[in-house]
Short mmCIF file of C-alpha atoms and ligand atoms in Angstrom, two decimals:
data_model
loop_
_atom_site.label_atom_id
_atom_site.label_comp_id
_atom_site.label_asym_id
_atom_site.label_seq_id
_atom_site.Cartn_x
_atom_site.Cartn_y
_atom_site.Cartn_z
CA UNK A 1 -39.20 16.36 34.10
CA UNK A 2 -37.32 17.11 30.89
CA UNK A 3 -39.52 16.93 27.85
CA UNK A 4 -36.91 16.53 25.16
CA UNK A 5 -36.78 13.59 22.80
CA UNK A 6 -33.68 12.19 21.16
CA UNK A 7 -33.79 12.52 17.39
CA UNK A 8 -32.44 9.28 15.93
CA UNK A 9 -33.68 9.42 12.33
CA UNK A 10 -31.42 9.27 9.27
CA UNK A 11 -31.30 13.08 9.07
CA UNK A 12 -31.73 15.61 10.39
CA UNK A 13 -29.77 14.35 13.39
CA UNK A 14 -28.76 15.74 16.79
CA UNK A 15 -26.34 18.67 16.53
CA UNK A 16 -23.65 19.86 18.95
CA UNK A 17 -24.36 22.92 21.14
CA UNK A 18 -21.52 24.81 19.43
CA UNK A 19 -23.11 24.28 16.01
CA UNK A 20 -26.52 25.36 17.30
CA UNK A 21 -25.03 28.47 18.90
CA UNK A 22 -23.58 29.47 15.52
CA UNK A 23 -27.11 29.24 14.10
CA UNK A 24 -28.29 31.73 16.71
CA UNK A 25 -25.57 34.36 16.26
CA UNK A 26 -26.39 37.83 14.91
CA UNK A 27 -26.37 37.44 11.16
CA UNK A 28 -23.41 39.18 9.56
CA UNK A 29 -23.35 40.77 6.13
CA UNK A 30 -22.37 38.15 3.56
CA UNK A 31 -19.47 40.44 2.56
CA UNK A 32 -18.29 41.30 6.10
CA UNK A 33 -14.59 40.43 6.61
CA UNK A 34 -15.32 38.05 9.49
CA UNK A 35 -17.86 36.10 7.41
CA UNK A 36 -15.58 36.02 4.35
CA UNK A 37 -12.92 34.44 6.58
CA UNK A 38 -15.36 31.83 7.92
CA UNK A 39 -16.66 30.91 4.45
CA UNK A 40 -13.10 30.65 3.09
CA UNK A 41 -12.06 28.42 5.97
CA UNK A 42 -15.17 26.21 5.58
CA UNK A 43 -14.29 25.64 1.91
CA UNK A 44 -10.74 24.61 2.86
CA UNK A 45 -12.06 22.30 5.55
CA UNK A 46 -14.54 20.66 3.16
CA UNK A 47 -11.62 19.45 1.02
CA UNK A 48 -10.11 17.83 4.13
CA UNK A 49 -13.37 16.19 5.24
CA UNK A 50 -14.03 14.80 1.75
CA UNK A 51 -10.37 13.68 1.68
CA UNK A 52 -9.98 15.43 -1.65
CA UNK A 53 -7.08 17.88 -1.46
CA UNK A 54 -7.27 18.63 -5.20
CA UNK A 55 -11.05 19.15 -5.32
CA UNK A 56 -13.19 22.23 -5.88
CA UNK A 57 -15.83 22.63 -3.15
CA UNK A 58 -19.23 24.23 -3.80
CA UNK A 59 -21.56 25.30 -0.98
CA UNK A 60 -25.10 26.38 -1.86
CA UNK A 61 -28.33 27.04 -0.02
CA UNK A 62 -30.47 23.99 -0.66
CA UNK A 63 -30.87 20.36 0.33
CA UNK A 64 -29.12 17.20 -0.83
CA UNK A 65 -31.41 17.03 -3.85
CA UNK A 66 -29.96 20.34 -5.05
CA UNK A 67 -26.49 18.82 -4.73
CA UNK A 68 -27.64 15.91 -6.95
CA UNK A 69 -29.26 18.38 -9.34
CA UNK A 70 -26.05 20.43 -9.47
CA UNK A 71 -23.95 17.38 -10.32
CA UNK A 72 -26.25 16.36 -13.17
CA UNK A 73 -26.83 19.90 -14.47
CA UNK A 74 -23.12 20.68 -14.76
CA UNK A 75 -21.78 17.32 -15.93
CA UNK A 76 -24.47 16.06 -18.30
CA UNK A 77 -25.26 17.37 -21.76
CA UNK A 78 -28.35 16.34 -23.71
CA UNK A 79 -27.74 13.00 -25.42
CA UNK A 80 -25.07 11.83 -22.95
CA UNK A 81 -25.33 8.32 -21.58
CA UNK A 82 -25.28 7.70 -17.83
CA UNK A 83 -25.06 4.53 -15.77
CA UNK A 84 -26.87 4.40 -12.43
CA UNK A 85 -25.87 1.78 -9.88
CA UNK A 86 -29.32 1.41 -8.35
CA UNK A 87 -29.76 0.43 -4.71
CA UNK A 88 -33.13 2.04 -3.95
CA UNK A 89 -35.16 5.20 -3.54
CA UNK A 90 -32.34 7.74 -3.88
CA UNK A 91 -30.77 5.96 -6.85
CA UNK A 92 -34.19 6.23 -8.54
CA UNK A 93 -34.11 9.96 -7.82
CA UNK A 94 -30.75 10.24 -9.63
CA UNK A 95 -32.27 8.49 -12.66
CA UNK A 96 -35.05 11.10 -12.78
CA UNK A 97 -32.64 14.03 -12.38
CA UNK A 98 -30.22 12.77 -15.05
CA UNK A 99 -33.10 12.23 -17.49
CA UNK A 100 -34.35 15.76 -16.78
CA UNK A 101 -31.04 17.08 -18.14
CA UNK A 102 -31.29 14.99 -21.27
CA UNK A 103 -29.22 11.92 -20.36
CA UNK A 104 -30.09 8.45 -21.57
CA UNK A 105 -29.87 6.33 -18.44
CA UNK A 106 -28.95 2.67 -18.11
CA UNK A 107 -29.50 1.11 -14.70
CA UNK A 108 -27.81 -1.79 -12.98
CA UNK A 109 -30.24 -2.65 -10.23
CA UNK A 110 -29.81 -4.61 -7.05
CA UNK A 111 -31.13 -8.17 -7.53
CA UNK A 112 -33.28 -7.80 -4.39
CA UNK A 113 -34.21 -5.17 -1.84
CA UNK A 114 -31.41 -5.06 0.70
CA UNK A 115 -28.77 -6.01 -1.83
CA UNK A 116 -26.50 -4.10 -4.20
CA UNK A 117 -25.36 -4.94 -7.74
CA UNK A 118 -22.08 -6.85 -7.84
CA UNK A 119 -18.89 -5.39 -9.30
CA UNK A 120 -19.15 -7.98 -12.09
CA UNK A 121 -22.63 -6.81 -13.08
CA UNK A 122 -21.53 -3.18 -13.12
CA UNK A 123 -18.44 -4.04 -15.12
CA UNK A 124 -20.56 -5.91 -17.66
CA UNK A 125 -22.74 -2.82 -18.10
CA UNK A 126 -19.70 -0.54 -18.45
CA UNK A 127 -18.20 -2.92 -20.99
CA UNK A 128 -21.41 -3.02 -23.01
CA UNK A 129 -21.47 0.77 -23.08
CA UNK A 130 -17.77 1.21 -23.80
CA UNK A 131 -17.23 2.91 -27.16
CA UNK A 132 -14.06 0.88 -27.69
CA UNK A 133 -16.17 -2.28 -28.04
CA UNK A 134 -17.99 -0.74 -30.97
CA UNK A 135 -21.38 -0.67 -29.25
CA UNK A 136 -21.89 3.06 -29.58
CA UNK A 137 -20.97 5.99 -27.36
CA UNK A 138 -19.70 5.11 -23.92
CA UNK A 139 -21.12 6.40 -20.66
CA UNK A 140 -20.20 9.93 -19.68
CA UNK A 141 -20.81 9.27 -16.02
CA UNK A 142 -21.80 6.69 -13.47
CA UNK A 143 -23.68 7.48 -10.26
CA UNK A 144 -23.38 5.47 -7.08
CA UNK A 145 -25.47 5.94 -3.93
CA UNK A 146 -22.94 5.27 -1.18
CA UNK A 147 -25.60 4.57 1.43
CA UNK A 148 -29.17 4.28 0.23
CA UNK A 149 -31.10 5.74 3.13
CA UNK A 150 -34.21 3.82 2.10
CA UNK A 151 -32.63 0.42 2.68
CA UNK A 152 -29.51 0.99 4.79
CA UNK A 153 -27.47 -0.68 2.06
CA UNK A 154 -23.90 0.49 1.56
CA UNK A 155 -22.23 0.01 -1.82
CA UNK A 156 -18.59 -0.79 -2.44
CA UNK A 157 -17.71 2.71 -3.63
CA UNK A 158 -13.99 2.00 -3.70
CA UNK A 159 -14.41 -0.99 -6.04
CA UNK A 160 -17.05 0.72 -8.19
CA UNK A 161 -15.00 3.91 -8.55
CA UNK A 162 -11.98 1.86 -9.68
CA UNK A 163 -14.17 0.32 -12.38
CA UNK A 164 -15.45 3.73 -13.42
CA UNK A 165 -11.91 4.98 -13.89
CA UNK A 166 -10.94 1.88 -15.83
CA UNK A 167 -13.75 2.51 -18.30
CA UNK A 168 -13.17 6.27 -18.48
CA UNK A 169 -16.48 7.43 -17.00
CA UNK A 170 -16.91 10.22 -14.47
CA UNK A 171 -17.66 8.73 -11.06
CA UNK A 172 -20.33 10.61 -9.11
CA UNK A 173 -21.12 9.54 -5.54
CA UNK A 174 -24.26 10.48 -3.66
CA UNK A 175 -22.76 10.63 -0.19
CA UNK A 176 -25.72 12.32 1.49
CA UNK A 177 -25.98 9.51 4.02
CA UNK A 178 -22.27 8.77 4.18
CA UNK A 179 -19.86 11.71 3.97
CA UNK A 180 -18.15 12.26 7.35
CA UNK A 181 -19.65 9.01 8.70
CA UNK A 182 -18.72 6.17 6.35
CA UNK A 183 -15.19 5.78 5.12
CA UNK A 184 -14.95 7.66 1.83
CA UNK A 185 -11.60 8.80 0.42
CA UNK A 186 -12.61 10.84 -2.58
CA UNK A 187 -9.24 11.49 -4.18
CA UNK A 188 -7.54 8.20 -3.31
CA UNK A 189 -10.54 6.19 -4.55
CA UNK A 190 -10.82 8.16 -7.82
CA UNK A 191 -14.24 9.71 -7.19
CA UNK A 192 -14.77 12.64 -9.56
CA UNK A 193 -17.64 14.26 -7.69
CA UNK A 194 -18.98 13.59 -4.22
CA UNK A 195 -21.97 15.34 -2.74
CA UNK A 196 -23.82 15.57 0.53
CA UNK A 197 -26.20 17.73 2.55
CA UNK A 198 -25.64 19.45 5.87
CA UNK A 199 -28.19 17.63 8.02
CA UNK A 200 -26.57 14.21 8.28
CA UNK A 201 -23.04 13.17 9.29
CA UNK A 202 -21.73 16.67 8.49
CA UNK A 203 -23.68 17.74 11.58
CA UNK A 204 -25.41 21.02 10.59
CA UNK A 205 -29.15 21.78 10.43
CA UNK A 206 -30.82 21.24 7.04
CA UNK A 207 -30.23 23.80 4.31
CA UNK A 208 -26.82 23.30 2.68
CA UNK A 209 -26.03 21.40 -0.52
CA UNK A 210 -22.34 20.44 -0.51
CA UNK A 211 -20.39 19.28 -3.54
CA UNK A 212 -16.69 18.58 -4.07
CA UNK A 213 -15.68 18.19 -7.72
CA UNK A 214 -12.31 16.71 -8.66
CA UNK A 215 -10.13 17.88 -11.58
CA UNK A 216 -11.67 15.51 -14.16
CA UNK A 217 -15.18 16.70 -13.32
CA UNK A 218 -14.13 20.35 -13.55
CA UNK A 219 -12.39 19.68 -16.87
CA UNK A 220 -15.53 17.97 -18.22
CA UNK A 221 -17.57 21.00 -17.13
CA UNK A 222 -15.13 23.39 -18.83
CA UNK A 223 -15.38 21.37 -22.08
CA UNK A 224 -19.19 21.60 -22.27
CA UNK A 225 -20.61 22.55 -25.65
CA UNK A 226 -24.07 23.46 -24.36
CA UNK A 227 -25.23 25.82 -21.62
CA UNK A 228 -26.04 24.34 -18.21
CA UNK A 229 -29.79 23.66 -18.10
CA UNK A 230 -30.25 25.14 -14.62
CA UNK A 231 -29.66 28.83 -13.93
CA UNK A 232 -29.27 28.52 -10.13
CA UNK A 233 -26.99 25.46 -10.17
CA UNK A 234 -24.70 26.66 -12.98
CA UNK A 235 -21.04 26.51 -11.91
CA UNK A 236 -20.32 29.30 -14.41
CA UNK A 237 -21.72 31.61 -11.73
CA UNK A 238 -20.68 29.73 -8.60
CA UNK A 239 -17.05 28.85 -9.39
CA UNK A 240 -15.83 32.48 -9.25
CA UNK A 241 -17.76 32.95 -5.99
CA UNK A 242 -16.17 29.91 -4.32
CA UNK A 243 -12.74 30.97 -5.58
CA UNK A 244 -13.24 34.51 -4.29
CA UNK A 245 -14.31 33.44 -0.79
CA UNK A 246 -11.39 31.06 -0.58
CA UNK A 247 -9.06 33.91 -1.56
CA UNK A 248 -10.77 35.87 1.26
CA UNK A 249 -12.39 38.32 -1.17
CA UNK A 250 -16.06 39.30 -0.76
CA UNK A 251 -18.21 38.30 -3.69
CA UNK A 252 -21.86 37.94 -4.69
CA UNK A 253 -24.04 35.83 -6.94
CA UNK A 254 -26.85 34.65 -4.62
CA UNK A 255 -26.96 35.53 -0.92
CA UNK A 256 -25.24 32.75 1.03
CA UNK A 257 -27.03 31.34 4.10
CA UNK A 258 -24.71 33.12 6.53
CA UNK A 259 -25.61 31.35 9.78
CA UNK A 260 -25.65 27.90 8.20
CA UNK A 261 -22.18 28.49 6.77
CA UNK A 262 -21.02 29.69 10.16
CA UNK A 263 -22.39 26.49 11.67
CA UNK A 264 -20.79 24.45 8.88
CA UNK A 265 -17.38 25.89 9.67
CA UNK A 266 -17.84 25.04 13.37
CA UNK A 267 -18.93 21.49 12.61
CA UNK A 268 -16.15 20.85 10.07
CA UNK A 269 -13.68 22.05 12.71
CA UNK A 270 -15.12 19.54 15.20
CA UNK A 271 -14.99 16.76 12.61
CA UNK A 272 -11.33 17.47 11.82
CA UNK A 273 -10.48 17.70 15.53
CA UNK A 274 -11.89 14.19 15.98
CA UNK A 275 -9.93 13.03 12.89
CA UNK A 276 -11.45 11.27 9.90
CA UNK A 277 -10.19 7.77 10.76
CA UNK A 278 -11.39 8.06 14.37
CA UNK A 279 -14.74 9.33 13.12
CA UNK A 280 -15.19 6.42 10.70
CA UNK A 281 -14.25 3.99 13.50
CA UNK A 282 -16.73 5.58 15.95
CA UNK A 283 -19.55 5.27 13.43
CA UNK A 284 -18.63 1.63 12.78
CA UNK A 285 -18.57 0.74 16.46
CA UNK A 286 -21.83 2.46 17.38
CA UNK A 287 -23.47 0.86 14.36
CA UNK A 288 -22.23 -2.59 15.41
CA UNK A 289 -23.65 -2.00 18.88
CA UNK A 290 -27.14 -1.11 17.69
CA UNK A 291 -27.15 -3.87 15.08
CA UNK A 292 -26.14 -6.39 17.74
CA UNK A 293 -29.07 -5.19 19.85
CA UNK A 294 -31.50 -5.47 16.94
CA UNK A 295 -30.34 -9.05 16.30
CA UNK A 296 -30.58 -9.94 19.99
CA UNK A 297 -34.17 -8.70 20.00
CA UNK A 298 -34.94 -11.10 17.15
CA UNK A 299 -35.53 -8.44 14.47
CA UNK A 300 -34.39 -8.97 10.88
CA UNK A 301 -32.51 -6.20 9.07
CA UNK A 302 -33.21 -4.97 5.53
CA UNK A 303 -29.61 -5.30 4.23
CA UNK A 304 -29.18 -8.93 3.27
CA UNK A 305 -25.69 -9.29 4.65
CA UNK A 306 -23.70 -7.47 7.35
CA UNK A 307 -21.03 -6.31 4.89
CA UNK A 308 -23.74 -4.55 2.86
CA UNK A 309 -25.07 -2.71 5.94
CA UNK A 310 -24.27 0.97 6.47
CA UNK A 311 -22.67 2.38 9.61
CA UNK A 312 -24.80 5.53 9.50
CA UNK A 313 -28.22 3.93 9.87
CA UNK A 314 -29.97 0.68 10.70
CA UNK A 315 -33.06 -0.51 8.81
CA UNK A 316 -35.00 -3.30 10.55
CA UNK A 317 -38.28 -5.11 9.83
CA UNK A 318 -41.02 -4.98 12.44
CA UNK A 319 -41.49 -8.37 14.08
CA UNK A 320 -44.48 -10.49 13.10
CA UNK A 321 -47.76 -8.87 14.19
CA UNK A 322 -46.18 -5.46 14.91
CA UNK A 323 -46.71 -2.37 12.74
CA UNK A 324 -45.81 1.30 12.54
CA UNK A 325 -47.62 2.04 15.81
CA UNK A 326 -44.44 0.74 17.49
CA UNK A 327 -42.77 4.04 16.58
CA UNK A 328 -45.33 5.97 18.65
CA UNK A 329 -44.49 3.85 21.70
CA UNK A 330 -40.76 4.35 21.13
CA UNK A 331 -41.34 8.08 20.81
CA UNK A 332 -43.24 8.17 24.10
CA UNK A 333 -40.23 6.38 25.58
CA UNK A 334 -38.16 9.38 24.46
CA UNK A 335 -36.63 8.50 21.09
CA UNK A 336 -37.83 9.50 17.62
CA UNK A 337 -37.20 6.93 14.88
CA UNK A 338 -38.20 6.97 11.19
CA UNK A 339 -40.65 4.75 9.34
CA UNK A 340 -39.94 2.95 6.07
CA UNK A 341 -39.23 4.78 2.81
CA UNK A 342 -38.70 2.17 0.09
CA UNK A 343 -42.16 1.93 -1.55
CA UNK A 344 -42.07 -1.88 -1.89
CA UNK A 345 -41.65 -2.49 1.86
CA UNK A 346 -42.58 0.89 3.35
CA UNK A 347 -45.08 -0.38 5.92
CA UNK A 348 -42.93 -3.29 7.05
CA UNK A 349 -39.78 -1.69 8.46
CA UNK A 350 -38.34 1.25 10.38
CA UNK A 351 -35.06 3.14 10.37
CA UNK A 352 -32.67 4.34 13.06
CA UNK A 353 -30.16 7.05 12.16
CA UNK A 354 -26.86 7.10 14.05
CA UNK A 355 -24.47 9.59 12.57
CA UNK A 356 -22.74 12.87 13.27
CA UNK A 357 -22.30 13.71 16.94
CA UNK A 358 -24.05 10.48 18.06
CA UNK A 359 -22.62 8.92 21.23
CA UNK A 360 -22.63 5.53 22.96
CA UNK A 361 -25.19 6.81 25.46
CA UNK A 362 -27.51 7.83 22.57
CA UNK A 363 -27.26 4.24 21.32
CA UNK A 364 -28.12 2.78 24.74
CA UNK A 365 -30.97 5.24 25.18
CA UNK A 366 -32.32 4.22 21.76
CA UNK A 367 -32.07 0.49 22.47
CA UNK A 368 -33.81 1.03 25.81
CA UNK A 369 -36.66 2.92 24.16
CA UNK A 370 -37.02 0.24 21.45
CA UNK A 371 -37.26 -2.45 24.15
CA UNK A 372 -39.94 -0.51 25.99
CA UNK A 373 -41.88 0.07 22.78
CA UNK A 374 -41.68 -3.63 21.86
CA UNK A 375 -42.85 -4.62 25.34
CA UNK A 376 -45.81 -2.24 25.14
CA UNK A 377 -47.02 -3.66 21.81
CA UNK A 378 -46.95 -7.16 23.29
CA UNK A 379 -43.92 -8.56 21.49
CA UNK A 380 -42.40 -11.39 23.47
CA UNK A 381 -38.70 -11.13 24.18
CA UNK A 382 -36.32 -11.03 27.08
CA UNK A 383 -36.23 -7.47 28.43
CA UNK A 384 -32.62 -6.27 28.50
CA UNK A 385 -31.40 -8.65 25.78
CA UNK A 386 -30.83 -5.77 23.37
CA UNK A 387 -29.13 -3.65 26.02
CA UNK A 388 -26.78 -6.50 26.94
CA UNK A 389 -25.85 -7.08 23.30
CA UNK A 390 -25.16 -3.37 22.73
CA UNK A 391 -23.15 -3.10 25.96
CA UNK A 392 -21.07 -6.10 24.95
CA UNK A 393 -19.97 -4.22 21.81
CA UNK A 394 -19.48 -0.90 23.56
CA UNK A 395 -17.53 -2.05 26.60
N1 LIG B 1 -29.54 11.00 -1.26
C1 LIG B 1 -29.58 10.29 -0.14
C2 LIG B 1 -28.76 9.05 -0.03
C3 LIG B 1 -30.37 10.74 0.93
O1 LIG B 1 -30.40 10.04 2.07
C4 LIG B 1 -31.13 11.92 0.82
C5 LIG B 1 -31.99 12.43 1.94
N2 LIG B 1 -32.46 11.53 2.84
C6 LIG B 1 -31.06 12.61 -0.40
C7 LIG B 1 -30.24 12.13 -1.40
C8 LIG B 1 -31.83 13.86 -0.61
O2 LIG B 1 -31.42 14.83 0.28
P1 LIG B 1 -32.42 16.00 0.76
O3 LIG B 1 -33.56 15.34 1.45
O4 LIG B 1 -31.57 16.82 1.67
O5 LIG B 1 -32.83 16.72 -0.47
#
């Protein structure tokens, strides 16, 4: 019998065999001509995947938190004001990072867990901080968590970014749980910096921090009066490196993670072969299927309304009388899911990741395992109800 479980957490996810093969190749020198070509091509492809033809990509060894750190380190100077649109755990992390670099942070928080601040509330905060109203210095930047992985809530990035532009603030989007899964059109929507990590919808094992900075963000960086507070994240060192690789010239500041970048290039090629619109649509459909199953099983979701719910993951409360031990049963049925993360409700819910190379059969396998787990813990429901609901969406 096969002893392999399906990994359906919100990152890391399942990766394609081609990506995994790239991880296992003999490691080349980071200045070898074949690697320089691959790195250069990966940078070009990142622009296409972020839908930001005029952006400057940065690839660094690190996780998504380094990408957040890089954004704050390079764009914030001590004394700057920042606005955080707060939808949960990862928005709180951005507050801490921005404060570490000397920003004074104002937050617009979701009125309840599972919700997101409205455009009107964010506009009111931007207005209050707008220098033209005479209330002091305006905000230098605004951060938005596209999908907060702790709640499964998706924000209206398009609407928020339009507001940011209107009020002249740099718009920074944490797309760790969205880029290459949720619709995000960086340039068209006026996003000045978008960031992600390799292990989610980008489809590469953990270890890469990915940032694409638009022209306004780069101009703000060039105008800095103070040195960047992080040595490793400083674009002063990395910009010439990214430019050199893209011009197919070998270069060195810190040794790049050769195999991960090889795998990144393979995955970006697969993403572009699928096509961004087709990829967004696949994520939407698979998400609808699993959410229909969750509803049919009588489980309540954390996002308060369907239009707030992400396509890359599903966050659902355990039914009455059921706790985290459910996840052990689901794992024995062959599928690994994640527990809760938001501190206020951590013990009461679980999360299913469905992004990247995820397929319809992964969704059915997951629903089947959830049904078996629920049956084993004594929850009363009609076996097959979730499967039928998912199949109805998929077929
Ligand atoms: N932001 C969001 C929305 C995330 O989901 C995560 C990771 N789950 C992070 C930031 C941090 O990324 P990492 O764990 O790779 O540092």
